[in-house]
PDB file of C-alpha atoms and ligand atoms in Angstrom:
ATOM      1  CA  MET A   1       1.917   7.207  23.035  1.00 80.00           C
ATOM      2  CA  MET A   2      -1.533   7.425  21.437  1.00 84.00           C
ATOM      3  CA  ASN A   3      -1.669   7.363  17.662  1.00 93.00           C
ATOM      4  CA  TYR A   4      -4.904   8.883  16.328  1.00 97.00           C
ATOM      5  CA  PHE A   5      -6.531   8.108  12.979  1.00 98.00           C
ATOM      6  CA  LYS A   6      -6.473  10.993  10.497  1.00 98.00           C
ATOM      7  CA  GLU A   7      -8.373  11.581   7.263  1.00 97.00           C
ATOM      8  CA  GLY A   8      -6.611   9.954   4.279  1.00 96.00           C
ATOM      9  CA  GLU A   9      -4.995   7.194   6.338  1.00 96.00           C
ATOM     10  CA  LEU A  10      -5.604   3.455   5.922  1.00 97.00           C
ATOM     11  CA  CYS A  11      -7.656   1.783   8.590  1.00 98.00           C
ATOM     12  CA  ALA A  12      -8.332  -1.961   9.178  1.00 98.00           C
ATOM     13  CA  ILE A  13     -11.942  -2.076  10.358  1.00 98.00           C
ATOM     14  CA  LYS A  14     -12.776  -5.431  11.968  1.00 98.00           C
ATOM     15  CA  VAL A  15     -16.498  -6.224  12.086  1.00 97.00           C
ATOM     16  CA  ILE A  16     -17.026  -9.583  13.856  1.00 91.00           C
ATOM     17  CA  LYS A  17     -14.485 -11.770  11.986  1.00 89.00           C
ATOM     18  CA  LYS A  18     -14.165  -9.844   8.729  1.00 94.00           C
ATOM     19  CA  ILE A  19     -11.541  -7.145   8.198  1.00 96.00           C
ATOM     20  CA  PHE A  20     -12.144  -4.271   5.768  1.00 97.00           C
ATOM     21  CA  VAL A  21      -9.224  -1.997   4.811  1.00 97.00           C
ATOM     22  CA  ARG A  22     -10.399   1.504   3.903  1.00 96.00           C
ATOM     23  CA  LYS A  23      -8.809   4.915   3.295  1.00 96.00           C
ATOM     24  CA  LEU A  24     -10.596   7.211   5.772  1.00 98.00           C
ATOM     25  CA  LYS A  25     -12.679   9.989   4.199  1.00 97.00           C
ATOM     26  CA  ALA A  26     -14.636  12.580   6.212  1.00 97.00           C
ATOM     27  CA  ASP A  27     -17.902  11.615   4.453  1.00 97.00           C
ATOM     28  CA  GLY A  28     -17.074   7.877   3.946  1.00 98.00           C
ATOM     29  CA  VAL A  29     -19.350   5.076   5.095  1.00 98.00           C
ATOM     30  CA  LEU A  30     -18.499   1.344   5.375  1.00 98.00           C
ATOM     31  CA  HIS A  31     -21.565  -0.815   4.711  1.00 98.00           C
ATOM     32  CA  THR A  32     -21.425  -4.437   5.911  1.00 97.00           C
ATOM     33  CA  ASN A  33     -24.045  -7.122   6.495  1.00 96.00           C
ATOM     34  CA  LYS A  34     -23.616  -6.367  10.234  1.00 97.00           C
ATOM     35  CA  GLY A  35     -24.608  -2.722   9.743  1.00 97.00           C
ATOM     36  CA  TYR A  36     -22.746   0.418   8.734  1.00 98.00           C
ATOM     37  CA  ILE A  37     -20.093   2.615  10.302  1.00 98.00           C
ATOM     38  CA  ARG A  38     -19.143   6.191   9.379  1.00 98.00           C
ATOM     39  CA  HIS A  39     -15.483   6.987   8.727  1.00 98.00           C
ATOM     40  CA  GLY A  40     -16.085  10.287  10.534  1.00 98.00           C
ATOM     41  CA  ASP A  41     -16.642   8.320  13.770  1.00 98.00           C
ATOM     42  CA  ILE A  42     -13.180   6.672  13.360  1.00 98.00           C
ATOM     43  CA  ILE A  43     -11.218   9.835  12.450  1.00 98.00           C
ATOM     44  CA  GLY A  44      -9.727  11.253  15.675  1.00 98.00           C
ATOM     45  CA  LEU A  45      -9.890   7.943  17.622  1.00 98.00           C
ATOM     46  CA  PRO A  46      -6.718   6.163  18.780  1.00 97.00           C
ATOM     47  CA  GLU A  47      -5.635   2.822  17.191  1.00 97.00           C
ATOM     48  CA  GLY A  48      -7.274  -0.153  18.883  1.00 97.00           C
ATOM     49  CA  SER A  49     -10.547   1.664  19.645  1.00 98.00           C
ATOM     50  CA  ILE A  50     -13.851  -0.205  19.931  1.00 98.00           C
ATOM     51  CA  LEU A  51     -17.028   1.134  18.266  1.00 97.00           C
ATOM     52  CA  LYS A  52     -20.479  -0.198  17.314  1.00 97.00           C
ATOM     53  CA  THR A  53     -22.259  -0.400  13.953  1.00 97.00           C
ATOM     54  CA  ASN A  54     -25.788   1.023  13.693  1.00 97.00           C
ATOM     55  CA  LEU A  55     -26.953  -2.568  14.374  1.00 97.00           C
ATOM     56  CA  ASN A  56     -24.958  -2.575  17.655  1.00 97.00           C
ATOM     57  CA  LYS A  57     -22.283  -5.032  16.414  1.00 97.00           C
ATOM     58  CA  THR A  58     -18.775  -4.555  17.804  1.00 97.00           C
ATOM     59  CA  VAL A  59     -16.148  -2.965  15.557  1.00 98.00           C
ATOM     60  CA  TYR A  60     -12.374  -2.734  16.206  1.00 98.00           C
ATOM     61  CA  VAL A  61     -10.137  -0.248  14.377  1.00 98.00           C
ATOM     62  CA  TYR A  62      -6.417  -0.854  13.770  1.00 98.00           C
ATOM     63  CA  ARG A  63      -3.603   0.131  11.424  1.00 97.00           C
ATOM     64  CA  PRO A  64      -3.548  -2.572   8.717  1.00 97.00           C
ATOM     65  CA  THR A  65      -0.821  -5.232   8.915  1.00 97.00           C
ATOM     66  CA  LEU A  66       0.683  -6.752   5.775  1.00 97.00           C
ATOM     67  CA  GLU A  67      -1.745  -9.679   6.235  1.00 97.00           C
ATOM     68  CA  ASP A  68      -4.735  -7.275   6.325  1.00 97.00           C
ATOM     69  CA  LEU A  69      -3.512  -5.587   3.125  1.00 97.00           C
ATOM     70  CA  ILE A  70      -3.145  -8.908   1.314  1.00 97.00           C
ATOM     71  CA  MET A  71      -6.387 -10.497   2.447  1.00 95.00           C
ATOM     72  CA  SER A  72      -8.411  -7.372   1.544  1.00 95.00           C
ATOM     73  CA  VAL A  73      -7.284  -7.025  -2.113  1.00 97.00           C
ATOM     74  CA  THR A  74     -10.043  -6.990  -4.726  1.00 96.00           C
ATOM     75  CA  ARG A  75      -9.493 -10.305  -6.515  1.00 95.00           C
ATOM     76  CA  LYS A  76     -10.077 -11.469 -10.032  1.00 93.00           C
ATOM     77  CA  THR A  77      -7.641 -14.383  -9.570  1.00 96.00           C
ATOM     78  CA  ALA A  78      -6.627 -16.772  -6.826  1.00 96.00           C
ATOM     79  CA  ILE A  79      -4.087 -15.028  -4.573  1.00 97.00           C
ATOM     80  CA  SER A  80      -0.986 -16.086  -2.651  1.00 97.00           C
ATOM     81  CA  TYR A  81      -1.882 -16.745   1.007  1.00 94.00           C
ATOM     82  CA  PRO A  82      -0.251 -15.457   4.188  1.00 94.00           C
ATOM     83  CA  LYS A  83       0.808 -19.007   5.158  1.00 96.00           C
ATOM     84  CA  ASP A  84       3.000 -19.349   2.038  1.00 97.00           C
ATOM     85  CA  ILE A  85       4.440 -15.822   1.755  1.00 97.00           C
ATOM     86  CA  PRO A  86       6.847 -15.851   4.750  1.00 97.00           C
ATOM     87  CA  TYR A  87       8.597 -18.900   3.267  1.00 97.00           C
ATOM     88  CA  ILE A  88       9.260 -16.906   0.082  1.00 97.00           C
ATOM     89  CA  VAL A  89      10.543 -13.890   2.000  1.00 97.00           C
ATOM     90  CA  PHE A  90      13.059 -16.095   3.877  1.00 96.00           C
ATOM     91  CA  SER A  91      14.107 -18.413   1.069  1.00 97.00           C
ATOM     92  CA  MET A  92      14.537 -15.558  -1.413  1.00 97.00           C
ATOM     93  CA  GLY A  93      16.487 -13.555   1.206  1.00 97.00           C
ATOM     94  CA  LEU A  94      14.420 -10.400   0.601  1.00 98.00           C
ATOM     95  CA  HIS A  95      15.624  -7.139   2.140  1.00 97.00           C
ATOM     96  CA  SER A  96      15.416  -3.447   1.393  1.00 97.00           C
ATOM     97  CA  GLY A  97      17.330  -3.056  -1.850  1.00 98.00           C
ATOM     98  CA  SER A  98      16.487  -6.445  -3.450  1.00 98.00           C
ATOM     99  CA  LYS A  99      15.520  -6.307  -7.110  1.00 98.00           C
ATOM    100  CA  VAL A 100      12.779  -8.900  -7.648  1.00 98.00           C
ATOM    101  CA  LEU A 101      11.342 -10.324 -10.871  1.00 98.00           C
ATOM    102  CA  GLU A 102       7.758 -11.614 -10.597  1.00 98.00           C
ATOM    103  CA  ALA A 103       5.149 -13.218 -12.896  1.00 98.00           C
ATOM    104  CA  GLY A 104       2.128 -13.379 -13.065  1.00 97.00           C
ATOM    105  CA  THR A 105       0.940 -10.390 -11.111  1.00 98.00           C
ATOM    106  CA  GLY A 106      -2.644 -11.688 -10.846  1.00 98.00           C
ATOM    107  CA  SER A 107      -4.440  -9.512  -8.278  1.00 98.00           C
ATOM    108  CA  GLY A 108      -1.148  -8.157  -6.930  1.00 98.00           C
ATOM    109  CA  ALA A 109      -1.422  -9.731  -3.463  1.00 98.00           C
ATOM    110  CA  LEU A 110       2.052 -11.285  -3.626  1.00 98.00           C
ATOM    111  CA  THR A 111       3.424  -8.122  -5.286  1.00 98.00           C
ATOM    112  CA  ILE A 112       2.244  -6.160  -2.227  1.00 98.00           C
ATOM    113  CA  ALA A 113       4.201  -8.491   0.062  1.00 98.00           C
ATOM    114  CA  LEU A 114       7.344  -8.507  -2.102  1.00 98.00           C
ATOM    115  CA  SER A 115       7.410  -4.712  -2.420  1.00 98.00           C
ATOM    116  CA  TYR A 116       6.742  -4.302   1.332  1.00 98.00           C
ATOM    117  CA  TYR A 117      10.016  -6.160   2.062  1.00 98.00           C
ATOM    118  CA  VAL A 118      12.218  -4.609  -0.651  1.00 98.00           C
ATOM    119  CA  MET A 119      11.178  -0.962  -0.200  1.00 98.00           C
ATOM    120  CA  PRO A 120      12.469   1.743  -0.010  1.00 98.00           C
ATOM    121  CA  GLU A 121      15.746   0.848  -1.750  1.00 98.00           C
ATOM    122  CA  GLY A 122      14.592  -2.080  -3.908  1.00 98.00           C
ATOM    123  CA  LYS A 123      11.862  -2.756  -6.454  1.00 98.00           C
ATOM    124  CA  VAL A 124       9.625  -5.448  -7.935  1.00 98.00           C
ATOM    125  CA  VAL A 125       9.271  -5.788 -11.720  1.00 98.00           C
ATOM    126  CA  THR A 126       6.141  -7.849 -12.299  1.00 98.00           C
ATOM    127  CA  TYR A 127       4.780  -9.304 -15.559  1.00 98.00           C
ATOM    128  CA  GLU A 128       1.081  -9.940 -16.232  1.00 98.00           C
ATOM    129  CA  LYS A 129      -0.203 -10.931 -19.652  1.00 98.00           C
ATOM    130  CA  ARG A 130      -3.892 -10.015 -19.127  1.00 98.00           C
ATOM    131  CA  GLU A 131      -4.674  -6.310 -19.272  1.00 98.00           C
ATOM    132  CA  GLY A 132      -7.726  -6.449 -16.994  1.00 97.00           C
ATOM    133  CA  PHE A 133      -5.653  -8.081 -14.249  1.00 98.00           C
ATOM    134  CA  VAL A 134      -2.916  -5.438 -14.666  1.00 98.00           C
ATOM    135  CA  ARG A 135      -5.429  -2.662 -13.945  1.00 98.00           C
ATOM    136  CA  GLN A 136      -6.910  -4.449 -10.922  1.00 98.00           C
ATOM    137  CA  ALA A 137      -3.454  -5.263  -9.484  1.00 98.00           C
ATOM    138  CA  GLU A 138      -2.317  -1.681  -9.997  1.00 98.00           C
ATOM    139  CA  SER A 139      -5.296  -0.373  -8.066  1.00 97.00           C
ATOM    140  CA  ASN A 140      -4.711  -2.906  -5.228  1.00 98.00           C
ATOM    141  CA  ILE A 141      -0.984  -2.015  -4.972  1.00 98.00           C
ATOM    142  CA  LEU A 142      -1.766   1.728  -5.064  1.00 97.00           C
ATOM    143  CA  LYS A 143      -4.317   1.321  -2.253  1.00 95.00           C
ATOM    144  CA  ALA A 144      -1.638  -0.468  -0.165  1.00 96.00           C
ATOM    145  CA  GLY A 145       0.667   2.547  -0.733  1.00 95.00           C
ATOM    146  CA  LEU A 146       3.410   0.498  -2.451  1.00 97.00           C
ATOM    147  CA  LEU A 147       3.075   1.418  -6.143  1.00 98.00           C
ATOM    148  CA  ASP A 148       6.296   3.515  -6.030  1.00 98.00           C
ATOM    149  CA  TYR A 149       8.307   0.286  -5.608  1.00 98.00           C
ATOM    150  CA  VAL A 150       6.565  -1.704  -8.348  1.00 98.00           C
ATOM    151  CA  GLU A 151       6.824  -1.699 -12.130  1.00 98.00           C
ATOM    152  CA  ILE A 152       4.010  -3.614 -13.826  1.00 98.00           C
ATOM    153  CA  LYS A 153       4.577  -4.888 -17.373  1.00 98.00           C
ATOM    154  CA  ASN A 154       1.559  -5.938 -19.394  1.00 98.00           C
ATOM    155  CA  LYS A 155       3.460  -8.757 -21.160  1.00 98.00           C
ATOM    156  CA  ASP A 156       3.802 -12.523 -21.375  1.00 98.00           C
ATOM    157  CA  ILE A 157       7.065 -13.148 -19.488  1.00 98.00           C
ATOM    158  CA  SER A 158       7.982 -16.076 -21.753  1.00 98.00           C
ATOM    159  CA  LYS A 159       8.400 -13.534 -24.592  1.00 98.00           C
ATOM    160  CA  GLY A 160      11.321 -11.885 -22.787  1.00 98.00           C
ATOM    161  CA  VAL A 161      12.366  -9.669 -19.854  1.00 98.00           C
ATOM    162  CA  GLU A 162      14.038  -6.343 -20.697  1.00 95.00           C
ATOM    163  CA  GLU A 163      16.085  -5.927 -17.497  1.00 96.00           C
ATOM    164  CA  THR A 164      18.801  -8.194 -16.094  1.00 97.00           C
ATOM    165  CA  ASP A 165      20.675  -8.589 -12.773  1.00 98.00           C
ATOM    166  CA  PHE A 166      17.695  -9.549 -10.603  1.00 98.00           C
ATOM    167  CA  ASP A 167      18.447 -10.739  -7.043  1.00 98.00           C
ATOM    168  CA  CYS A 168      15.617 -13.295  -7.156  1.00 98.00           C
ATOM    169  CA  ALA A 169      12.558 -14.348  -9.157  1.00 98.00           C
ATOM    170  CA  VAL A 170       9.088 -15.566  -8.090  1.00 98.00           C
ATOM    171  CA  LEU A 171       6.701 -17.255 -10.518  1.00 98.00           C
ATOM    172  CA  ASP A 172       3.028 -17.924  -9.784  1.00 98.00           C
ATOM    173  CA  LEU A 173       1.770 -19.144 -13.155  1.00 98.00           C
ATOM    174  CA  PRO A 174       0.671 -22.541 -14.491  1.00 97.00           C
ATOM    175  CA  GLU A 175       3.495 -23.298 -16.978  1.00 98.00           C
ATOM    176  CA  PRO A 176       6.741 -21.959 -15.461  1.00 98.00           C
ATOM    177  CA  TRP A 177       8.847 -24.173 -17.771  1.00 98.00           C
ATOM    178  CA  ARG A 178       7.833 -21.898 -20.683  1.00 98.00           C
ATOM    179  CA  CYS A 179       9.823 -19.023 -19.185  1.00 97.00           C
ATOM    180  CA  LEU A 180      12.794 -20.775 -17.536  1.00 98.00           C
ATOM    181  CA  GLU A 181      15.271 -19.658 -20.157  1.00 97.00           C
ATOM    182  CA  VAL A 182      14.160 -16.016 -19.938  1.00 98.00           C
ATOM    183  CA  VAL A 183      14.254 -16.083 -16.124  1.00 98.00           C
ATOM    184  CA  PHE A 184      17.671 -17.776 -16.126  1.00 97.00           C
ATOM    185  CA  ASN A 185      19.093 -14.969 -18.268  1.00 97.00           C
ATOM    186  CA  ALA A 186      17.516 -12.232 -16.118  1.00 98.00           C
ATOM    187  CA  LEU A 187      18.876 -13.530 -12.785  1.00 98.00           C
ATOM    188  CA  LYS A 188      22.334 -12.895 -11.306  1.00 97.00           C
ATOM    189  CA  PRO A 189      24.345 -16.152 -10.976  1.00 97.00           C
ATOM    190  CA  GLY A 190      23.700 -18.091  -7.765  1.00 97.00           C
ATOM    191  CA  LYS A 191      20.428 -16.277  -7.069  1.00 98.00           C
ATOM    192  CA  PRO A 192      17.184 -18.036  -6.108  1.00 98.00           C
ATOM    193  CA  LEU A 193      13.957 -18.685  -7.988  1.00 98.00           C
ATOM    194  CA  CYS A 194      10.692 -19.723  -6.299  1.00 98.00           C
ATOM    195  CA  MET A 195       7.649 -21.139  -8.089  1.00 98.00           C
ATOM    196  CA  PHE A 196       4.100 -21.868  -6.928  1.00 98.00           C
ATOM    197  CA  LEU A 197       2.354 -24.904  -8.433  1.00 98.00           C
ATOM    198  CA  PRO A 198      -0.930 -26.459  -7.335  1.00 97.00           C
ATOM    199  CA  THR A 199      -0.526 -30.015  -8.644  1.00 98.00           C
ATOM    200  CA  VAL A 200       1.915 -32.915  -8.413  1.00 97.00           C
ATOM    201  CA  ASN A 201       1.881 -33.373 -12.212  1.00 97.00           C
ATOM    202  CA  GLN A 202       3.118 -29.807 -12.777  1.00 98.00           C
ATOM    203  CA  THR A 203       5.714 -30.222 -10.025  1.00 97.00           C
ATOM    204  CA  GLU A 204       7.160 -33.376 -11.621  1.00 97.00           C
ATOM    205  CA  ARG A 205       7.297 -31.754 -15.029  1.00 97.00           C
ATOM    206  CA  LEU A 206       9.024 -28.693 -13.575  1.00 97.00           C
ATOM    207  CA  ALA A 207      11.709 -30.795 -11.859  1.00 96.00           C
ATOM    208  CA  ARG A 208      12.440 -32.451 -15.202  1.00 94.00           C
ATOM    209  CA  GLU A 209      12.584 -29.145 -17.112  1.00 96.00           C
ATOM    210  CA  LEU A 210      14.741 -27.294 -14.523  1.00 96.00           C
ATOM    211  CA  LYS A 211      17.592 -29.685 -15.241  1.00 90.00           C
ATOM    212  CA  ARG A 212      17.693 -28.568 -18.874  1.00 92.00           C
ATOM    213  CA  TYR A 213      18.201 -24.874 -18.053  1.00 93.00           C
ATOM    214  CA  GLY A 214      21.118 -24.750 -15.587  1.00 92.00           C
ATOM    215  CA  PHE A 215      19.189 -24.509 -12.336  1.00 97.00           C
ATOM    216  CA  SER A 216      20.102 -26.469  -9.210  1.00 96.00           C
ATOM    217  CA  LYS A 217      18.109 -29.508  -7.972  1.00 96.00           C
ATOM    218  CA  PRO A 218      14.829 -28.052  -6.659  1.00 97.00           C
ATOM    219  CA  ARG A 219      13.472 -28.259  -3.136  1.00 98.00           C
ATOM    220  CA  THR A 220       9.717 -28.772  -2.880  1.00 98.00           C
ATOM    221  CA  VAL A 221       7.760 -27.750   0.216  1.00 97.00           C
ATOM    222  CA  GLU A 222       4.100 -27.732   1.177  1.00 97.00           C
ATOM    223  CA  ILE A 223       3.063 -25.519   4.076  1.00 97.00           C
ATOM    224  CA  LEU A 224       0.146 -26.581   6.251  1.00 96.00           C
ATOM    225  CA  GLN A 225      -1.375 -24.241   8.780  1.00 95.00           C
ATOM    226  CA  ARG A 226      -4.088 -25.257  11.216  1.00 95.00           C
ATOM    227  CA  THR A 227      -5.844 -22.726  13.451  1.00 95.00           C
ATOM    228  CA  TRP A 228      -7.143 -23.703  16.888  1.00 97.00           C
ATOM    229  CA  ASN A 229     -10.263 -22.800  18.793  1.00 96.00           C
ATOM    230  CA  VAL A 230      -9.165 -22.057  22.361  1.00 97.00           C
ATOM    231  CA  LYS A 231     -11.956 -22.349  24.932  1.00 97.00           C
ATOM    232  CA  GLU A 232     -11.447 -23.374  28.566  1.00 98.00           C
ATOM    233  CA  GLY A 233     -11.913 -27.197  28.760  1.00 98.00           C
ATOM    234  CA  ALA A 234     -12.778 -27.515  25.035  1.00 98.00           C
ATOM    235  CA  THR A 235      -9.654 -26.494  23.109  1.00 98.00           C
ATOM    236  CA  ARG A 236      -9.425 -28.193  19.711  1.00 98.00           C
ATOM    237  CA  PRO A 237      -8.285 -27.563  16.111  1.00 97.00           C
ATOM    238  CA  ASN A 238     -10.799 -25.657  13.972  1.00 96.00           C
ATOM    239  CA  PHE A 239     -12.829 -27.917  11.671  1.00 95.00           C
ATOM    240  CA  LYS A 240     -12.046 -25.783   8.606  1.00 92.00           C
ATOM    241  CA  MET A 241      -8.608 -25.147   7.115  1.00 91.00           C
ATOM    242  CA  TYR A 242      -7.013 -24.365   3.776  1.00 89.00           C
ATOM    243  CA  GLY A 243      -6.221 -28.008   2.980  1.00 88.00           C
ATOM    244  CA  HIS A 244      -4.133 -27.232  -0.084  1.00 94.00           C
ATOM    245  CA  THR A 245      -2.977 -24.076  -1.810  1.00 95.00           C
ATOM    246  CA  CYS A 246       0.209 -24.982  -3.695  1.00 97.00           C
ATOM    247  CA  PHE A 247       3.635 -26.569  -3.627  1.00 98.00           C
ATOM    248  CA  LEU A 248       6.534 -24.131  -3.295  1.00 98.00           C
ATOM    249  CA  ILE A 249       9.503 -25.102  -5.429  1.00 98.00           C
ATOM    250  CA  THR A 250      12.826 -23.309  -4.925  1.00 98.00           C
ATOM    251  CA  THR A 251      16.010 -23.594  -6.979  1.00 98.00           C
ATOM    252  CA  ARG A 252      19.079 -21.464  -7.817  1.00 98.00           C
ATOM    253  CA  LYS A 253      20.708 -20.274 -10.990  1.00 97.00           C
ATOM    254  CA  LEU A 254      24.001 -22.142 -11.335  1.00 96.00           C
ATOM    255  CA  SER A 255      27.083 -20.509 -12.694  1.00 92.00           C
ATOM    256  CA  VAL A 256      28.137 -23.395 -14.914  1.00 70.00           C
ATOM    257  CA  GLU A 257      27.919 -23.868 -18.687  1.00 58.00           C
ATOM    258  CA  LYS A 258      24.486 -25.261 -19.694  1.00 49.00           C
TER     259      LYS A 258
HETATM  260  N1  SAH B   1       0.266 -14.423  -6.985  1.00 78.66           N
HETATM  261  C1  SAH B   1      -0.823 -13.643  -7.556  1.00 78.66           C
HETATM  262  C2  SAH B   1      -1.807 -14.513  -8.318  1.00 78.66           C
HETATM  263  C3  SAH B   1      -1.256 -15.001  -9.628  1.00 78.66           C
HETATM  264  S1  SAH B   1      -2.535 -15.799 -10.598  1.00 78.66           S
HETATM  265  C4  SAH B   1      -1.519 -12.891  -6.422  1.00 78.66           C
HETATM  266  O1  SAH B   1      -1.138 -13.081  -5.237  1.00 78.66           O
HETATM  267  O2  SAH B   1      -2.420 -12.078  -6.683  1.00 78.66           O
HETATM  268  C5  SAH B   1      -1.607 -16.200 -12.027  1.00 78.66           C
HETATM  269  C6  SAH B   1      -1.488 -15.047 -13.043  1.00 78.66           C
HETATM  270  O3  SAH B   1      -0.473 -15.367 -13.970  1.00 78.66           O
HETATM  271  C7  SAH B   1      -2.766 -14.799 -13.834  1.00 78.66           C
HETATM  272  O4  SAH B   1      -3.152 -13.470 -13.678  1.00 78.66           O
HETATM  273  C8  SAH B   1      -2.319 -15.048 -15.292  1.00 78.66           C
HETATM  274  O5  SAH B   1      -2.953 -14.175 -16.228  1.00 78.66           O
HETATM  275  C9  SAH B   1      -0.831 -14.788 -15.222  1.00 78.66           C
HETATM  276  N2  SAH B   1       0.020 -15.461 -16.231  1.00 78.66           N
HETATM  277  C10 SAH B   1      -0.039 -16.764 -16.616  1.00 78.66           C
HETATM  278  N3  SAH B   1       0.934 -17.022 -17.527  1.00 78.66           N
HETATM  279  C11 SAH B   1       1.632 -15.854 -17.700  1.00 78.66           C
HETATM  280  C12 SAH B   1       2.771 -15.470 -18.482  1.00 78.66           C
HETATM  281  N4  SAH B   1       3.352 -16.363 -19.306  1.00 78.66           N
HETATM  282  N5  SAH B   1       3.229 -14.171 -18.418  1.00 78.66           N
HETATM  283  C13 SAH B   1       2.617 -13.290 -17.618  1.00 78.66           C
HETATM  284  N6  SAH B   1       1.531 -13.583 -16.839  1.00 78.66           N
HETATM  285  C14 SAH B   1       1.049 -14.848 -16.863  1.00 78.66           C
END
């Protein structure tokens, strides 16, 4: 069955290798360095159509995937990458109905992924201490159509979390040890916590501090992803890759006296 693009819908517009996610407007125009394309030429076409820019470059139009939504956020911070996010979804056991605690929100890329998996029954409560980032994240999450499942708090999470009984927590901030007590109190017993840290020094310190707060022995994982260039008789790994993003450290809230 054909599924045609309508005005007001999100479209992933792929121009050569770059993907732009835009809400289609009758008078909208996407300008790129490979030429421009009018939204009006996309409205009414089926998904997967092929068009040309005014400079005769090929354009493909699709419905955006979660990866497209994340990679197209407007960023003021580093974001969580698609290679790391599936590990969080699995290890945190996310499903529709999960109540997730997150900090810091940053640009909201990870918040988009978390809310995508917990909607429509669940929600993400996310803390961000910098007001400018809160506004940018809110606009990114709204554009992805997921703001109904997200509550953004413009607060430093180490100063306290109002709600309790979270099913899991995810921290992407440089000093997670400063908020371990608060996060411990906000989680249900036995539930998981995942943290992102870029350096070995932070990871060692975190392992030491987790012991003091009643969390289980952490598991530390690094996820490497290498893309390949497939060409008859010349197939090889691509020369460029994301060599390092972060370590992913998971632990659980124990139910014993501290
Ligand atoms: N995962 C996010 C990026 C997070 S960047 C994304 O995918 O977009 C880290 C963010 O943590 C920054 O915006 C920083 O302002 C925020 N932050 C650092 N310490 C914090 C704290 N104690 N409470 C709330 N936010 C904090």
